[in-house]
Amino acid sequence: MKTYQEMSRGELLKEKAALEAAFEKIKARGLALDMSRGKPGADQLDLSMGILDCLDSKAVLEAADGTDLRNYGVVDGIYEAKKLMADMVGTKPEHVIVYGNSSLNIMYDQVSRAEIFGYCGSTPWCRLDKVKFLCPVPGYDRHFAIMEDFGIEMINIPMTEDGPDMDLVEEYVNHDPAVKGIWCVPKYSNPQGIVYSDETVRRFAALKPAAEDFRIFWDNAYAVHHLYDDDRAEILNILEECEKAGNPDMVFQFCSTSKVTFPGAGIAAVSASKANLDDIRKHLTLQTIGHDKINQMRHAKFFPDADSVRKHMAAQAEIIRPKFELVEKYLKKEIASHGIGRWVIPKGGYFLSFESVPGCAKKIVAKCKEAGVVLTAAGAPFPYKKDPDDSVIRIAPTYPSMEELEEAVKVFVTVVRMVTVEKFVEEESDRQCQKGA
Amino acid sequence: MKTYQEMSRGELLKEKAALEAAFEKIKARGLALDMSRGKPGADQLDLSMGILDCLDSKAVLEAADGTDLRNYGVVDGIYEAKKLMADMVGTKPEHVIVYGNSSLNIMYDQVSRAEIFGYCGSTPWCRLDKVKFLCPVPGYDRHFAIMEDFGIEMINIPMTEDGPDMDLVEEYVNHDPAVKGIWCVPKYSNPQGIVYSDETVRRFAALKPAAEDFRIFWDNAYAVHHLYDDDRAEILNILEECEKAGNPDMVFQFCSTSKVTFPGAGIAAVSASKANLDDIRKHLTLQTIGHDKINQMRHAKFFPDADSVRKHMAAQAEIIRPKFELVEKYLKKEIASHGIGRWVIPKGGYFLSFESVPGCAKKIVAKCKEAGVVLTAAGAPFPYKKDPDDSVIRIAPTYPSMEELEEAVKVFVTVVRMVTVEKFVEEESDRQCQKGA
């Protein structure tokens, strides 16, 4: 089969007509499908229902240290929950503070605290003329939204298959004191599913920041979210590596059970050096009476050890892996064969990142919407919502059912082909005009 | 019986010797008692255990509008929880945003947001030379701690039996644009148990602030925390009054179920005008994925209507009212009879505020500690921990058992008498010296 690049103008026009006809037929069906949201499906959530029985009115609501879980106290989380969260990201309980249900909230607070108070005695960022963050792209839109809220300048860092372009990261971090942070999703990155290599992690740990208060925002959101139980990616422990490299205070690691148990009712944590945690605790004590210790214990009971987490995530993988494989099948068949797109096949996480021919993403998303299939907005995985190549589309296959997903993917690949052919035809016309002119 | 003021030097010295001997005996017992903490006792918490059975693995975890409570979404709280919290403070669900388990956290965030972003488009406070808050005293130490954290200047406002001295409040608020807020606990105030009169509430609503972004921080922490089910204080609805007075955006009202169900695992809310709530939602959407909707529903199920809340609080009152009455009995018998202290008898809330002869509070607290009875630090209910008269001591009778409380109160009244007599003797000596000199 010829790729679109190899087709003659006549062949392209024929293909275009066929695809546009197919598109009209799809539109007529009035579909309402959604591949935009990184949400677990109801069947995944069903696997966690048992957590609601872990503590009932007959339970003794006490932590091992005697703390009454129902009452005030314990601002940084009960030990049992610290242990669970530490195990999830491979660190020690004493390096962990457990919060409520949202790791995003912890990240936001960390930025907010830097703005007002500064880290560990450094100058508050609100007093500086300029604060910059590095943003590996494509990345997580909610990270970038926090930056926009605080008016922090974002700098794009291209991703490689081993993680962010570390030459560029070192260049910025080690020479520009206005660069105060970098956003990382080190395992099964959102949206590409890339796993940072050991060398990448070590180069992160060995940074020599120009800013004394530079911090790596290590959002280990998918630490245990493997698609293949027998092929689980492991990354180096960033806290340990930073400590070894003489940079113990350079990183905040975030994690949560949002996509482990219930996104609406999980627990979240930050892990960091003692100096950083003490700095957090100093303000946290004034900020809150503490977080929900009963829900912390519910999680600790539901997951008595690391192996129980692994099994639980393997059961979830059974549900979502076929969805990823379905998307990959159609991409391979309908897109790869025509040579008009790229993607990484992820082994975990919640997303695929589809990269179209440059200049097509917005139109693909718009046309899919016209046909009743909602995708994440083009540009969303970039700072300021600007994809410089207009080519990245985040695909979230987990929430729809297999049937809905298959419908949606079929629409998607048809639209990708149509928009790409239209683009090629248009470009060809332009070239003809230029020749003629 | 003579009051201490009426005693001769000889009588005072005799009394002093007797009390000091009693004190030594108490010390020798090695007590370890605590009247410092505004925490419910375990028996109160037992009354809420049923909430843990409201949602189990067999429950349908859906809100009335179809929202899956387990998944992402609904950043400002489910309707069912809004209704519950609205009923608690007498407002409407559409004026409510429901958060996680800590109203303190909401208050902190409101101050933090003003510092960084400003309210509804006003200048962020961090850009101003000076920001001041009015603090009715005695008041809640955690309010003042937030102010200190942000470097906001606090101005003491004396309390009257009808609430804060409104002449002074109007003087400051209506003329000083640096005054951006005031902290109020309008019902069963912490620590005095004072209930704001209708006139006080109306005068609050009718303020004409010099600052466009002035806000009343209306911490309605004890809205349903009556000690007497047949004598429940009601205050005017501040949101309605502000609206009537043409100041709809001037108030944030806070409340929580911390001392209704479980302090560690309740739900909290802010209520305000639509403009204020929209301003909050704008940032909240970036700040968090939303709060624990399952716990919100647990509360809504446990309290199907306002009457169920009333009954639940009446049952709690049965437990804590005798504790308050016990303290009052000893204060009346041992203190009032000697004319050496004042207090308001509260009809709700969690505290009594004891006012000693000026200059005695620190010593009373220190001596109680020596005797094994921990009280809230003297000065704690004041900005900068400075009680100008060194006379206010907050008593928290709820947490100890009746037996422990009785022991503790006996120690307390003995110490109050001893320290006061010592003070009188000392002053008398000073007067003699001055006469002699």
JSON list of C-alpha atoms in Angstrom, two decimals, chain A residues 286, chain B residues 137 141-142 144-146 148-149 154 156 362 376-388 390 392:
[
{"chain": "A", "resi": 286, "resn": "LEU", "atom": "CA", "xyz": [-1.27, 26.74, 60.56]},
{"chain": "B", "resi": 137, "resn": "VAL", "atom": "CA", "xyz": [-10.45, 39.58, 71.76]},
{"chain": "B", "resi": 141, "resn": "ASP", "atom": "CA", "xyz": [-5.64, 31.46, 68.37]},
{"chain": "B", "resi": 142, "resn": "ARG", "atom": "CA", "xyz": [-5.60, 29.70, 64.99]},
{"chain": "B", "resi": 144, "resn": "PHE", "atom": "CA", "xyz": [-4.37, 34.86, 64.71]},
{"chain": "B", "resi": 145, "resn": "ALA", "atom": "CA", "xyz": [-1.69, 32.33, 63.75]},
{"chain": "B", "resi": 146, "resn": "ILE", "atom": "CA", "xyz": [-2.75, 32.65, 60.10]},
{"chain": "B", "resi": 148, "resn": "GLU", "atom": "CA", "xyz": [1.13, 36.04, 61.82]},
{"chain": "B", "resi": 149, "resn": "ASP", "atom": "CA", "xyz": [2.12, 33.60, 59.08]},
{"chain": "B", "resi": 154, "resn": "MET", "atom": "CA", "xyz": [-3.69, 42.57, 63.99]},
{"chain": "B", "resi": 156, "resn": "ASN", "atom": "CA", "xyz": [-7.47, 44.12, 69.12]},
{"chain": "B", "resi": 362, "resn": "LYS", "atom": "CA", "xyz": [0.34, 33.49, 83.13]},
{"chain": "B", "resi": 376, "resn": "THR", "atom": "CA", "xyz": [-4.38, 26.64, 77.06]},
{"chain": "B", "resi": 377, "resn": "ALA", "atom": "CA", "xyz": [-1.38, 28.96, 77.24]},
{"chain": "B", "resi": 378, "resn": "ALA", "atom": "CA", "xyz": [-2.18, 32.35, 78.75]},
{"chain": "B", "resi": 379, "resn": "GLY", "atom": "CA", "xyz": [-2.19, 34.91, 75.99]},
{"chain": "B", "resi": 380, "resn": "ALA", "atom": "CA", "xyz": [-3.18, 32.34, 73.35]},
{"chain": "B", "resi": 381, "resn": "PRO", "atom": "CA", "xyz": [-6.60, 33.93, 72.73]},
{"chain": "B", "resi": 382, "resn": "PHE", "atom": "CA", "xyz": [-4.89, 37.21, 71.75]},
{"chain": "B", "resi": 383, "resn": "PRO", "atom": "CA", "xyz": [-3.00, 38.46, 68.69]},
{"chain": "B", "resi": 384, "resn": "TYR", "atom": "CA", "xyz": [0.73, 37.95, 69.08]},
{"chain": "B", "resi": 385, "resn": "LYS", "atom": "CA", "xyz": [-0.13, 35.83, 72.15]},
{"chain": "B", "resi": 386, "resn": "LYS", "atom": "CA", "xyz": [-0.21, 39.03, 74.20]},
{"chain": "B", "resi": 387, "resn": "ASP", "atom": "CA", "xyz": [-3.02, 39.49, 76.66]},
{"chain": "B", "resi": 388, "resn": "PRO", "atom": "CA", "xyz": [-2.69, 43.17, 77.61]},
{"chain": "B", "resi": 390, "resn": "ASP", "atom": "CA", "xyz": [-2.69, 39.04, 81.53]},
{"chain": "B", "resi": 392, "resn": "VAL", "atom": "CA", "xyz": [-7.79, 35.60, 80.23]}
]
